[in-house]
mmCIF file of C-alpha atoms in Angstrom:
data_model
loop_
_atom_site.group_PDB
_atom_site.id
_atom_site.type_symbol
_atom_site.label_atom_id
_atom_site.label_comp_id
_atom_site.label_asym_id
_atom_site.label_seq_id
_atom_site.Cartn_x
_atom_site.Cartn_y
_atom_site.Cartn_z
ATOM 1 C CA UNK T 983 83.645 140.575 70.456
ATOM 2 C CA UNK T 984 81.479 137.727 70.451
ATOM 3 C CA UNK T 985 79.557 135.905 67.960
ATOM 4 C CA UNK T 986 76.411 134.467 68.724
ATOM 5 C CA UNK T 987 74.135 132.092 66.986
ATOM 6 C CA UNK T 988 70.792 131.515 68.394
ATOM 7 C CA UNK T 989 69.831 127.436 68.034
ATOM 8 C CA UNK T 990 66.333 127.673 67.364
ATOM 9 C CA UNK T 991 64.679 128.018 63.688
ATOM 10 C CA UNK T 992 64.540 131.480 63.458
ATOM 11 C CA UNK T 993 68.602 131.469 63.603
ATOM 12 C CA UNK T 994 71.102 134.161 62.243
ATOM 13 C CA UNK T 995 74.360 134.318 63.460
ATOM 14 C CA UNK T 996 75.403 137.655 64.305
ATOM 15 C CA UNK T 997 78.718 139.389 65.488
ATOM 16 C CA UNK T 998 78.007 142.085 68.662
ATOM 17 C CA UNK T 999 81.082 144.560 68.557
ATOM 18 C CA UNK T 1000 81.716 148.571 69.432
ATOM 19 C CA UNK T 1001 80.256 150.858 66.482
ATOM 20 C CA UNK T 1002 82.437 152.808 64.981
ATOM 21 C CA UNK T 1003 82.141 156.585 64.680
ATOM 22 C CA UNK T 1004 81.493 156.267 60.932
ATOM 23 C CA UNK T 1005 78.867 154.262 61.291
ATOM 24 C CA UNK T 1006 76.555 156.969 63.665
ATOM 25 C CA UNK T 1007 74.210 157.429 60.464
ATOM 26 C CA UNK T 1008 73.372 153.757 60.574
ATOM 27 C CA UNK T 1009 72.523 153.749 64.047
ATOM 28 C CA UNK T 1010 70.656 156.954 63.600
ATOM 29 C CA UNK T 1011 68.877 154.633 61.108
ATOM 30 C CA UNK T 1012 68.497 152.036 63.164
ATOM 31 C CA UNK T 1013 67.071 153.751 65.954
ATOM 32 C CA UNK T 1014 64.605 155.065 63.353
ATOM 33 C CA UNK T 1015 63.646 152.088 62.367
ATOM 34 C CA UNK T 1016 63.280 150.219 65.514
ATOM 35 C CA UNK T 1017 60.456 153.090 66.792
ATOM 36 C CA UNK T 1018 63.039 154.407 69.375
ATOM 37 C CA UNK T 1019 61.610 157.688 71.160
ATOM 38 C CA UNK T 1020 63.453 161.026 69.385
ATOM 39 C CA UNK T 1021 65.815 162.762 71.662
ATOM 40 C CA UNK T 1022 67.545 166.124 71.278
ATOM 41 C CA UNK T 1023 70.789 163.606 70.976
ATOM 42 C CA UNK T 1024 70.497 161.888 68.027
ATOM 43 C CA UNK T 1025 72.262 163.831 65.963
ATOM 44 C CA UNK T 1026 75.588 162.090 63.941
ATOM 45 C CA UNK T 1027 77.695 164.750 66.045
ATOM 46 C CA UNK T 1028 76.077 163.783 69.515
ATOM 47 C CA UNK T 1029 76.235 160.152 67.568
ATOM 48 C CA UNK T 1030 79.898 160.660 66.547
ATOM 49 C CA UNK T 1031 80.677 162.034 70.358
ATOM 50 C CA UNK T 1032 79.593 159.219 72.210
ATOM 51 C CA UNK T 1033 81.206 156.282 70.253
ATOM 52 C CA UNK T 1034 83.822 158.292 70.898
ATOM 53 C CA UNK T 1035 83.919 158.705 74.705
ATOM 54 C CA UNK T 1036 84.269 155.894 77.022
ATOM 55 C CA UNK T 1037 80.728 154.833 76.766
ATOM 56 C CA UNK T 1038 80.722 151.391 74.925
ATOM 57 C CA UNK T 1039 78.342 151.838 72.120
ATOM 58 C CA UNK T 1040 77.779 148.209 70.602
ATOM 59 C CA UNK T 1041 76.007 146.998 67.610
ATOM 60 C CA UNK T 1042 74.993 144.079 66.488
ATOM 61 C CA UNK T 1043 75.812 143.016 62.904
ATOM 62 C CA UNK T 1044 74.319 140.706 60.745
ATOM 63 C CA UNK T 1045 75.882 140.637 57.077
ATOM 64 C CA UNK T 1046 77.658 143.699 57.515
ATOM 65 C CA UNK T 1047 74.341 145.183 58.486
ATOM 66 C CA UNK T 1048 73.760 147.368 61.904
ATOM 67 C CA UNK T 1049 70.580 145.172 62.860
ATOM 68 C CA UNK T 1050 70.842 146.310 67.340
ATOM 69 C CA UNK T 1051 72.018 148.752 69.263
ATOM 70 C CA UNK T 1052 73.397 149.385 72.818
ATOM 71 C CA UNK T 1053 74.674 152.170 74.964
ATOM 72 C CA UNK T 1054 76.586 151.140 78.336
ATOM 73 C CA UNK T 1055 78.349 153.703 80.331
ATOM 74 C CA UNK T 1056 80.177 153.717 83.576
ATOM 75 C CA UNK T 1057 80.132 156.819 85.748
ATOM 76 C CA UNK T 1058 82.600 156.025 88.307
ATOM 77 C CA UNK T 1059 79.955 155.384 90.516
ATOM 78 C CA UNK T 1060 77.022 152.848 88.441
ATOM 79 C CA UNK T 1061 76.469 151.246 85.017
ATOM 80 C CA UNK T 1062 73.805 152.422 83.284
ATOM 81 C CA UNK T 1063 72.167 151.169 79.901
ATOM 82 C CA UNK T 1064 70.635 153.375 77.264
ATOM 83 C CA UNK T 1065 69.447 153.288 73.345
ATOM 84 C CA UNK T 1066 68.692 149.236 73.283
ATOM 85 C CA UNK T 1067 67.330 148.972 69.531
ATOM 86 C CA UNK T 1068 67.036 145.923 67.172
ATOM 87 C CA UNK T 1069 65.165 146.370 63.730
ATOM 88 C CA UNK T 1070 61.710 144.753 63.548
ATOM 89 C CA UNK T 1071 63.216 142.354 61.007
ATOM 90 C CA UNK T 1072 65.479 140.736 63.876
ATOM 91 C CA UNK T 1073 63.689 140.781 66.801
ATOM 92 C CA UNK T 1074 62.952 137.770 69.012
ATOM 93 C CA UNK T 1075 66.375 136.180 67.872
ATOM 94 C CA UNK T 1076 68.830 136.584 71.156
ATOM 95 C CA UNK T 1077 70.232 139.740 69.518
ATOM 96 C CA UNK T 1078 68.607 142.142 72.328
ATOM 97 C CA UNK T 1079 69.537 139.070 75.246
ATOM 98 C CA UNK T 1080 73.081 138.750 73.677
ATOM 99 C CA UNK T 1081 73.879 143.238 73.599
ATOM 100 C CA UNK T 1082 72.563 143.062 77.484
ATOM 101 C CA UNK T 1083 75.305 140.356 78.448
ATOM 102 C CA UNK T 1084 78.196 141.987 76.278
ATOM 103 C CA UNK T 1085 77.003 145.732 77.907
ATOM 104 C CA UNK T 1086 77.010 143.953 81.753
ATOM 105 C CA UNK T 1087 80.071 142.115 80.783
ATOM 106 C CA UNK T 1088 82.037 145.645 79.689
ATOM 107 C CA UNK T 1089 80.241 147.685 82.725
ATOM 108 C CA UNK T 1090 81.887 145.151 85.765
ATOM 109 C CA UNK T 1091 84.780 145.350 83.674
ATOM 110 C CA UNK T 1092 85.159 148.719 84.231
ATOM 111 C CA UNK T 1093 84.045 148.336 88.250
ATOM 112 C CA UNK T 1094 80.370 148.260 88.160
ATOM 113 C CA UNK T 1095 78.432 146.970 91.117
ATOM 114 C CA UNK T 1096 75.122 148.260 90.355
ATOM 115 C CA UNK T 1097 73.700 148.344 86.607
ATOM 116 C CA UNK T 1098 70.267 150.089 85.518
ATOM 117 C CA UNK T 1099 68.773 150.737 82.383
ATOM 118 C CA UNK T 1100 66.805 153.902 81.109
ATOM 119 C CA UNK T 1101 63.143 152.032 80.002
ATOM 120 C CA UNK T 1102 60.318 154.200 78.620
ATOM 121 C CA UNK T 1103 57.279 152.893 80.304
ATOM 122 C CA UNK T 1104 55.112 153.515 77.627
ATOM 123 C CA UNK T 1105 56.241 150.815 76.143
ATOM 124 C CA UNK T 1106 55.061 147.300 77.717
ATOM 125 C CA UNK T 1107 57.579 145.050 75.558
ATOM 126 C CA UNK T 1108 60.493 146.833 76.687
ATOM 127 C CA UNK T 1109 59.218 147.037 80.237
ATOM 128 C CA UNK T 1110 59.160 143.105 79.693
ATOM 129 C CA UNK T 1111 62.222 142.536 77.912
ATOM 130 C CA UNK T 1112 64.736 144.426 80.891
ATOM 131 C CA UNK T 1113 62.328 142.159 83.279
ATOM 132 C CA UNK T 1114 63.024 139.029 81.368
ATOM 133 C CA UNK T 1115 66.787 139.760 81.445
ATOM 134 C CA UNK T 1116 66.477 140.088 85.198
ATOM 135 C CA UNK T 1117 65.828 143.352 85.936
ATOM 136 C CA UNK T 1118 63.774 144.780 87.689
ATOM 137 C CA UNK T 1119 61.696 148.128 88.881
ATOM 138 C CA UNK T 1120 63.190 150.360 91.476
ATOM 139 C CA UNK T 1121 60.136 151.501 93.498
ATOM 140 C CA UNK T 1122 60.285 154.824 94.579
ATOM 141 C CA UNK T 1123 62.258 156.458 91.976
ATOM 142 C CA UNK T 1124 61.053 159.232 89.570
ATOM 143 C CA UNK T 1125 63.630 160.479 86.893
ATOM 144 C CA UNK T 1126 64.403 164.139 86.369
ATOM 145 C CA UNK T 1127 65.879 166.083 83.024
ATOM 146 C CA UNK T 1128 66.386 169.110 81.841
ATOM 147 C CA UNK T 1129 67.643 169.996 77.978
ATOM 148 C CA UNK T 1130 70.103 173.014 78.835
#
């Protein structure tokens, strides 16, 4: 768990640390708030079932308040990240920047060598925010789904 404090004048201190399955309303919430695309998960049970695998689901708190969200979970074979959300009323303080680092930092601890992270293109400032973290596009790759 760490707790970060961003120097410049838009400062808050805030604690980044695993959610807790009680909590899956207020990420629901969250990811509500933030403008996150809908998906067929975000239900409290899906919620509920991930916090409780071995996914690391971190938030980031700021006055006992679930202000950011991130989902990082190891396959076996890569990291991958998911669900980065922080409410409009915290953005642009290190939060996002500071839930990459912990997520990276939990992924090689579990043996990742290769990290990627699910961005919806249709948003520029998240296509810009995973670039100014220092990632970057994979050419050539197209993602498939199916909802079973």
């Amino acid at each position: 768990m760490d707790l970060s404090d961003n120097a410049n004048a838009h400062s808050t201190p805030f604690l980044i640390r695993a959610c807790r399955p009680e909590e899956a309303e207020a990420l629901l919430a969250l990811w509500q708030a933030a403008g996150t695309s809908p998906s067929v998960t975000d239900t409290i049970t899906d919620i509920r079932g991930v916090i409780e695998s071995s996914a690391s689901v971190l938030v980031a708190e700021v006055d006992q308040r679930i202000v950011g969200s991130l989902i990082a979970a190891f396959d076996g074979w890569r990291g991958n990240m998911y669900r980065i959300a922080v409410h409009p009323d915290y953005r642009r303080r290190g939060i996002g920047r500071a839930l990459v680092k912990e997520g990276e930092k939990r992924l090689v601890g579990q043996g990742a060598k290769r990290i990627t992270a699910l961005v919806e293109d249709k948003y520029p400032w998240a296509v810009a925010f995973w670039s100014s973290v220092g990632y970057e596009i994979e050419p050539g790759i197209i993602r498939f789904f199916r909802n079973p």
